[in-house]
Short mmCIF file of C-alpha atoms and ligand atoms in Angstrom, two decimals:
data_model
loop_
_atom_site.label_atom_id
_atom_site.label_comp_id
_atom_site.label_asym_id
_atom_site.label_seq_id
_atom_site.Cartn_x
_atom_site.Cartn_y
_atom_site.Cartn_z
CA UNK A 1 0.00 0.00 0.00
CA UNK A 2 1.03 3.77 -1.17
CA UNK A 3 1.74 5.99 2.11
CA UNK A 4 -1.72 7.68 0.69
CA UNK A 5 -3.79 4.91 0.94
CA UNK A 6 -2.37 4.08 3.91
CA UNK A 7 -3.35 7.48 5.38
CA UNK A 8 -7.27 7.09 3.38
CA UNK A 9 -7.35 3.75 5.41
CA UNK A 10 -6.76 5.80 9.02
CA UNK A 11 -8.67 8.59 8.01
CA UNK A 12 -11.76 6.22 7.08
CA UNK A 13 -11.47 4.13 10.29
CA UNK A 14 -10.95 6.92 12.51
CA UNK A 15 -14.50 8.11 11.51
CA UNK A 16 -15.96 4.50 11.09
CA UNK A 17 -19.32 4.10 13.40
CA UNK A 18 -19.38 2.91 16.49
CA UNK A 19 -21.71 -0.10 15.33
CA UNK A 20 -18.75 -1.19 13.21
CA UNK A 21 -16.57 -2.30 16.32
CA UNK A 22 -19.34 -4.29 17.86
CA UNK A 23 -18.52 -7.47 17.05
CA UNK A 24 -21.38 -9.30 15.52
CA UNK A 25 -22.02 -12.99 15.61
CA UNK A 26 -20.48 -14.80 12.64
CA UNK A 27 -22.28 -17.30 10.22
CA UNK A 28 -22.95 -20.43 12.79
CA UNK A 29 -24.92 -23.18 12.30
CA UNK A 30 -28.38 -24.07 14.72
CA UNK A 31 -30.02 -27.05 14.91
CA UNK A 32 -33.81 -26.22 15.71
CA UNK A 33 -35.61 -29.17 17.31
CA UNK A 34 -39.19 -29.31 17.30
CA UNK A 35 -40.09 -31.51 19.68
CA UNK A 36 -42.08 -34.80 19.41
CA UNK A 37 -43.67 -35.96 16.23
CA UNK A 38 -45.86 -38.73 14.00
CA UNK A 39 -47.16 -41.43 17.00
CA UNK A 40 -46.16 -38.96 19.93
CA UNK A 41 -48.20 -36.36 20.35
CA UNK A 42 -46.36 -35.01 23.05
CA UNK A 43 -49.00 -33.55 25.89
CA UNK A 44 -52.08 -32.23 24.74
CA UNK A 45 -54.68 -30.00 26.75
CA UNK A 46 -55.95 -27.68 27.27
CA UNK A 47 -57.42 -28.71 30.73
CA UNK A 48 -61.07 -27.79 31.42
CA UNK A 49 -62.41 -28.09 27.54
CA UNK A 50 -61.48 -25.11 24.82
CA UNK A 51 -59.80 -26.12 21.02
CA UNK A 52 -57.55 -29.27 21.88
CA UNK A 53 -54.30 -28.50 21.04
CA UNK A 54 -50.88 -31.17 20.86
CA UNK A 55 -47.57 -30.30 21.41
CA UNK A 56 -45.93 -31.40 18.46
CA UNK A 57 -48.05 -29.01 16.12
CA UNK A 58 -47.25 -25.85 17.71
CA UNK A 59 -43.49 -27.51 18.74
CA UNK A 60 -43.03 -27.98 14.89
CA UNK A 61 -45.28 -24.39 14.05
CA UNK A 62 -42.65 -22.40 16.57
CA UNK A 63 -39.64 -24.12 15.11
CA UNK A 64 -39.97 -23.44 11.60
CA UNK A 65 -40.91 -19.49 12.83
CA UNK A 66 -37.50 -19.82 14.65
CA UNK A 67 -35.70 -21.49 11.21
CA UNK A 68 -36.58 -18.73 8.93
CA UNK A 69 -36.43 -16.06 11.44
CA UNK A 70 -32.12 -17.13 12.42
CA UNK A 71 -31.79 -17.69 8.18
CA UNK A 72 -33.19 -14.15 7.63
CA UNK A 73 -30.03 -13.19 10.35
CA UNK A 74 -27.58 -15.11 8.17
CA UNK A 75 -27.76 -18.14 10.32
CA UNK A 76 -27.37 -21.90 8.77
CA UNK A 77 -30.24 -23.44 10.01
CA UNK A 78 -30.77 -27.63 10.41
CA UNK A 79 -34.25 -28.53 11.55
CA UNK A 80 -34.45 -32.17 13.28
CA UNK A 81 -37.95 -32.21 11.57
CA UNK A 82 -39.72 -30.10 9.24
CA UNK A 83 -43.14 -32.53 8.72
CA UNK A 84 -45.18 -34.23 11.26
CA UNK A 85 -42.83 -37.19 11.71
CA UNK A 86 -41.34 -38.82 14.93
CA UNK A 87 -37.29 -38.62 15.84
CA UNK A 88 -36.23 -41.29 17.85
CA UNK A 89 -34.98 -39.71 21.06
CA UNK A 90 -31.09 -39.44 20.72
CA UNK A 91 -31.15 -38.84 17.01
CA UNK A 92 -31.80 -35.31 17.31
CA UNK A 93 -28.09 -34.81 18.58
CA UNK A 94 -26.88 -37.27 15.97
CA UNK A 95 -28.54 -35.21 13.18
CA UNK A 96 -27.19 -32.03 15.27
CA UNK A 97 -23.68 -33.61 15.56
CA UNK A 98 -23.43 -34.52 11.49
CA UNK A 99 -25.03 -30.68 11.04
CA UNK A 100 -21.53 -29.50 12.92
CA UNK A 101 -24.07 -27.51 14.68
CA UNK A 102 -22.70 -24.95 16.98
CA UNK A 103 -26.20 -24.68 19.47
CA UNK A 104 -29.30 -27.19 19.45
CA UNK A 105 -32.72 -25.37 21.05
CA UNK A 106 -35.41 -28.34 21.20
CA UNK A 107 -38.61 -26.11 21.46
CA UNK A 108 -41.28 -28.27 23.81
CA UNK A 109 -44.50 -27.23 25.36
CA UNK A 110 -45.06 -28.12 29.23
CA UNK A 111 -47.73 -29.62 31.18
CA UNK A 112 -49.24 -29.09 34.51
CA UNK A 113 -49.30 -32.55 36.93
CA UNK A 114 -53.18 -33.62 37.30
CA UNK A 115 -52.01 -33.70 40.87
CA UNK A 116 -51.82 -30.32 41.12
CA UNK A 117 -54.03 -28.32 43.53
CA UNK A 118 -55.23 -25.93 40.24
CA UNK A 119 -53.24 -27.84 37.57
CA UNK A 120 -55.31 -26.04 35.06
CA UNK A 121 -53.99 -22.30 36.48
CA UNK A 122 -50.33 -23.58 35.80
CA UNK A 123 -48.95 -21.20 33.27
CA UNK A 124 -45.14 -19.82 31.95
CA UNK A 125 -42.25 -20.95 30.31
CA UNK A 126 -38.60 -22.12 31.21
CA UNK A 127 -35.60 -23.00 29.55
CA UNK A 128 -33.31 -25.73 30.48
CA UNK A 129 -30.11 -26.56 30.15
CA UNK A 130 -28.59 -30.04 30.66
CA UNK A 131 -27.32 -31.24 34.14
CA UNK A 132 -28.74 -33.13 37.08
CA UNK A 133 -32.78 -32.57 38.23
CA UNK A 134 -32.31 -30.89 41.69
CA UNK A 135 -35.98 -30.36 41.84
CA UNK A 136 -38.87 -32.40 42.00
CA UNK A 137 -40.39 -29.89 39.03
CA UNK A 138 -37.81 -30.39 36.97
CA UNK A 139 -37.51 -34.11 37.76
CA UNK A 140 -40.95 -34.14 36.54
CA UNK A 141 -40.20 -32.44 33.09
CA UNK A 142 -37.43 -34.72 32.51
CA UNK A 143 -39.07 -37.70 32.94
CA UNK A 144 -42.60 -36.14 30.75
CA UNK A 145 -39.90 -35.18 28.00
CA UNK A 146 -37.97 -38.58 28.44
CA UNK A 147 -41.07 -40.62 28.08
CA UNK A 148 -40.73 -40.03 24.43
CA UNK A 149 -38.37 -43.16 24.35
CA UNK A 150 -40.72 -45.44 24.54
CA UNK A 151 -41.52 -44.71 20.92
CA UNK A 152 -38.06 -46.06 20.45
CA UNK A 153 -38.57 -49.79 19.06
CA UNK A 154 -34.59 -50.46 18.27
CA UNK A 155 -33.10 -53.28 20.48
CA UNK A 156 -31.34 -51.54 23.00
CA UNK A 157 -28.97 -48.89 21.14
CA UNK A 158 -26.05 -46.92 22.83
CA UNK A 159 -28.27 -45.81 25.15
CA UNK A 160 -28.22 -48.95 27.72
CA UNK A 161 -24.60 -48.76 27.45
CA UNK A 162 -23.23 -47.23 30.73
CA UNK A 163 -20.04 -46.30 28.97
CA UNK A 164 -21.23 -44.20 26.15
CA UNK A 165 -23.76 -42.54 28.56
CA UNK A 166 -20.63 -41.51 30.67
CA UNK A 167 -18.73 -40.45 27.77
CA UNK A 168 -21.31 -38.06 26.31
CA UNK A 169 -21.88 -37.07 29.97
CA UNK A 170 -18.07 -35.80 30.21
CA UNK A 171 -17.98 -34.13 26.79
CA UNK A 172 -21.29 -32.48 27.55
CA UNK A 173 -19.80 -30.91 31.02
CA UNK A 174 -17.38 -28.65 28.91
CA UNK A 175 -20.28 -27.31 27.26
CA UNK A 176 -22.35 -26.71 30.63
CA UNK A 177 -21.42 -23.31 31.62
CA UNK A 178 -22.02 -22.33 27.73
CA UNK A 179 -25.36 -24.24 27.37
CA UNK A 180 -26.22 -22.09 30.97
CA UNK A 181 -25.36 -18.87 29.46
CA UNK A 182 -27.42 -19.47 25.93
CA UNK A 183 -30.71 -20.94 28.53
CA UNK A 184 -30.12 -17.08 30.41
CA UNK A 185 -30.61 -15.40 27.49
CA UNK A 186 -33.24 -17.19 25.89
CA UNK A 187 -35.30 -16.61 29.00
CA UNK A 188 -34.39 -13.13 29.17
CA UNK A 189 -35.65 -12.44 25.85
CA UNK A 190 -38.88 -14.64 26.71
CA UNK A 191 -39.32 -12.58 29.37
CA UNK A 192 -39.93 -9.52 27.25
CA UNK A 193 -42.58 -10.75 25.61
CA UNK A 194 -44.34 -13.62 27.32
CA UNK A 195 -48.03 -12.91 28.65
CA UNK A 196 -46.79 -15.53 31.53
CA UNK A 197 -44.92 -16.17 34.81
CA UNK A 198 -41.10 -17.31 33.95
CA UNK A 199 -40.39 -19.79 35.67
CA UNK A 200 -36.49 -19.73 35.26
CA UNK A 201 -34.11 -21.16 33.87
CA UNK A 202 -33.92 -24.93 34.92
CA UNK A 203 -31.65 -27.71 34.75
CA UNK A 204 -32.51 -31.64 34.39
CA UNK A 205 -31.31 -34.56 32.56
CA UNK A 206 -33.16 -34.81 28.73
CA UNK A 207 -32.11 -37.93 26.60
CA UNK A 208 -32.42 -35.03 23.98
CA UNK A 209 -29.74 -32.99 25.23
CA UNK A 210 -27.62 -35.72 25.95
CA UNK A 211 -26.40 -36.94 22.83
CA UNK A 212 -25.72 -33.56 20.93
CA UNK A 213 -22.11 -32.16 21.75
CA UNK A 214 -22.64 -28.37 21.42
CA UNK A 215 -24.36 -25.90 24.00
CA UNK A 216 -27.75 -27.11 24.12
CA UNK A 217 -31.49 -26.62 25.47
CA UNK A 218 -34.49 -27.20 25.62
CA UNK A 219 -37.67 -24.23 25.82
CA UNK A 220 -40.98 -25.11 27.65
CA UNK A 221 -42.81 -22.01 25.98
CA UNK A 222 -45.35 -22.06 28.06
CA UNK A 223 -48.06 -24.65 29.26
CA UNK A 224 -50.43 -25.96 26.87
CA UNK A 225 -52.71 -27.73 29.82
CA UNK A 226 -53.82 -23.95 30.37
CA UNK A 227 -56.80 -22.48 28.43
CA UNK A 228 -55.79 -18.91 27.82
CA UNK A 229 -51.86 -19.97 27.37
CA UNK A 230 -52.68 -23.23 24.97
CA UNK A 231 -54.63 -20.28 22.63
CA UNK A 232 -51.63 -17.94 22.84
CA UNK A 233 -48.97 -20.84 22.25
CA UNK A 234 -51.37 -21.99 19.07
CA UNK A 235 -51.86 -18.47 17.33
CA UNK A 236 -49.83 -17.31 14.41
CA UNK A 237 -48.84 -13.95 16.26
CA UNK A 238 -47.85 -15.85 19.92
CA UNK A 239 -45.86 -18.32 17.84
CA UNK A 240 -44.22 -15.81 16.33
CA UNK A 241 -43.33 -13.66 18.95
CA UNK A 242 -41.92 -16.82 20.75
CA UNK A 243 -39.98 -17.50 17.53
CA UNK A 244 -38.63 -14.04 17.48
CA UNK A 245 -37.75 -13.76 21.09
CA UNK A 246 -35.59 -17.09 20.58
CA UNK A 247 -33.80 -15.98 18.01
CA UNK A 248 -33.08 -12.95 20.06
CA UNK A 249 -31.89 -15.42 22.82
CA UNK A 250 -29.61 -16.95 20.62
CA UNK A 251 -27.75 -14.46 19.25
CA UNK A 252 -27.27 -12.52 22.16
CA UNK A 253 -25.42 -15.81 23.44
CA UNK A 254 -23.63 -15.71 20.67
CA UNK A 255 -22.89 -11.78 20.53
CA UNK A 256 -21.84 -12.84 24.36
CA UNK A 257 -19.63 -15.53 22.94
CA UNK A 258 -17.94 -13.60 20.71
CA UNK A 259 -16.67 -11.27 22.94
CA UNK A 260 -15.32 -13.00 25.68
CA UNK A 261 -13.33 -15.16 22.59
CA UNK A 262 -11.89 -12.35 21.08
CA UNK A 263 -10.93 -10.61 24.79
CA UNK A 264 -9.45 -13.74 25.74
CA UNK A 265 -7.47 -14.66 22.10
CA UNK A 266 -6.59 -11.06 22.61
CA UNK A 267 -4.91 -11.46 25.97
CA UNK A 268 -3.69 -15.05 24.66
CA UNK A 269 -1.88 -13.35 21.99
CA UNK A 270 -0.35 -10.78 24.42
CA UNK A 271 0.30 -13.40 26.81
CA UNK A 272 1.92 -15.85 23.78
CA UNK A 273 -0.46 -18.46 24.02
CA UNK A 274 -2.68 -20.37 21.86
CA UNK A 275 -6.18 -19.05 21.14
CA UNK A 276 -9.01 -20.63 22.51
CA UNK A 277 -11.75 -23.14 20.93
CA UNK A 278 -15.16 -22.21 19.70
CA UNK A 279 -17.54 -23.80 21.30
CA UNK A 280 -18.28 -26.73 18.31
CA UNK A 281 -14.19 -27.58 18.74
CA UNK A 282 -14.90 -30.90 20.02
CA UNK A 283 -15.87 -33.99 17.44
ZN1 ZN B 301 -42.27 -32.12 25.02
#
């Protein structure tokens, strides 16, 4: 370069906008799960008469809201189903693994226990992350979201095999502290939007979460087992603000992400070390 250009180059980035040293989130790939599918219905409700509604319609409805909204932000999107068709728990994170996919969000819709005082009052929406149930509530939406296996007809599988469990369960820890940031700002951005209580961000053990190596959750947007929240969950305009505030989720996580690379590669480089791994490094 000519001494001029050189000075063009410093002129032009001493007046560059602010905006233009925000760092935004490059191209990444996210695998959008709708959950449940063909023979499982998932839950259905609501509770106390009104339209029936079943989860895997509005799962599947929310999810492709969420695929063309994080396309239209330059996203690569992989759906783990785009018709009404079931996924065998456990090859959601297989598809998500093959994808390369750098975050998995299963979208779900929660029920209230009949053995509730007023299960039909239960309403709001949680995001999980995977680690151990500490609560009987999330215990609860574990094992409703885990009861999907029985749709699973294959002769035992990887799944039964202590040693594979344990291995996904120790590549899946170095992703815990990201998949807990992404469920924080997911909720967040729920929270903006949401005619409902949140009910925070949660942890438990999902067979779906298990098996897909990249920060990963799972969204309960809301409970369909209540009248007013299974109408808001099923209408075009709920499902897309839902969608939207997802999307928002994610890419603040990954705005977040970003950041805290490039401040640490920055101090690695001062420091003469390596630079760190992205959060899809491990295969
Ligand atoms: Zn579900």
């Amino acid at each position: 370069m000519t001494a001029a250009v050189l000075m063009m180059v410093a002129a032009l980035s001493a007046f560059a906008p602010e905006s233009t040293t925000v760092p935004r989130p490059a191209r990444r790939t996210i695998v959008v799960d709708a959950g449940h599918g063909g023979r499982d219905n998932g839950m259905h409700g609501p509770i106390g008469g009104g339209p029936t509604i079943y989860e895997k319609n509005i799962t599947l409805a929310v999810a492709k809201k969420l695929a063309a909204d994080l396309e239209s932000r330059g996203m690569t999107v992989v759906m783990t189903r785009k018709t009404d068709t079931l996924i065998t728990l456990g090859d959601q994170g297989k598809i998500a693994n093959e994808a390369r996919g750098d975050l998995f969000i299963s979208v779900h819709v929660n029920a209230a226990n009949t053995g509730w005082k007023d299960p039909g009052g239960a309403r709001g929406y949680e995001t999980y992350f995977l680690a151990e149930a500490k609560t009987e509530d999330e215990r609860r939406v574990a094992r409703m979201e885990n009861a999907s296996a029985r749709f699973d007809t294959r002769s035992n599988g990887d799944r039964d095999n202590p040693l594979s469990f344990l291995l996904n369960d120790m590549m899946q820890n170095e992703h815990l502290r990201e998949s807990s940031d992404l469920a924080q700002t997911i909720q967040g951005q729920l929270k903006k939007i949401h005619p409902g209580p949140s009910r925070g961000v949660k942890q438990a053990g999902f067979i779906v979460l298990v098996t897909s190596f990249m920060p990963s959750v799972l969204v309960e947007i809301g409970f369909g087992t209540n009248p007013a929240e299974a109408a808001w969950i099923s209408s075009p305009d709920g499902q897309y603000q839902i969608a939207t505030a997802i999307a928002d989720g994610a890419m603040e996580y990954l705005a977040h992400f970003d950041r805290r690379s490039s401040a640490s590669s920055s101090a690695n480089v001062a420091a003469g070390r390596a630079t760190p791994s992205t959060p899809s490094t491990p295969r």
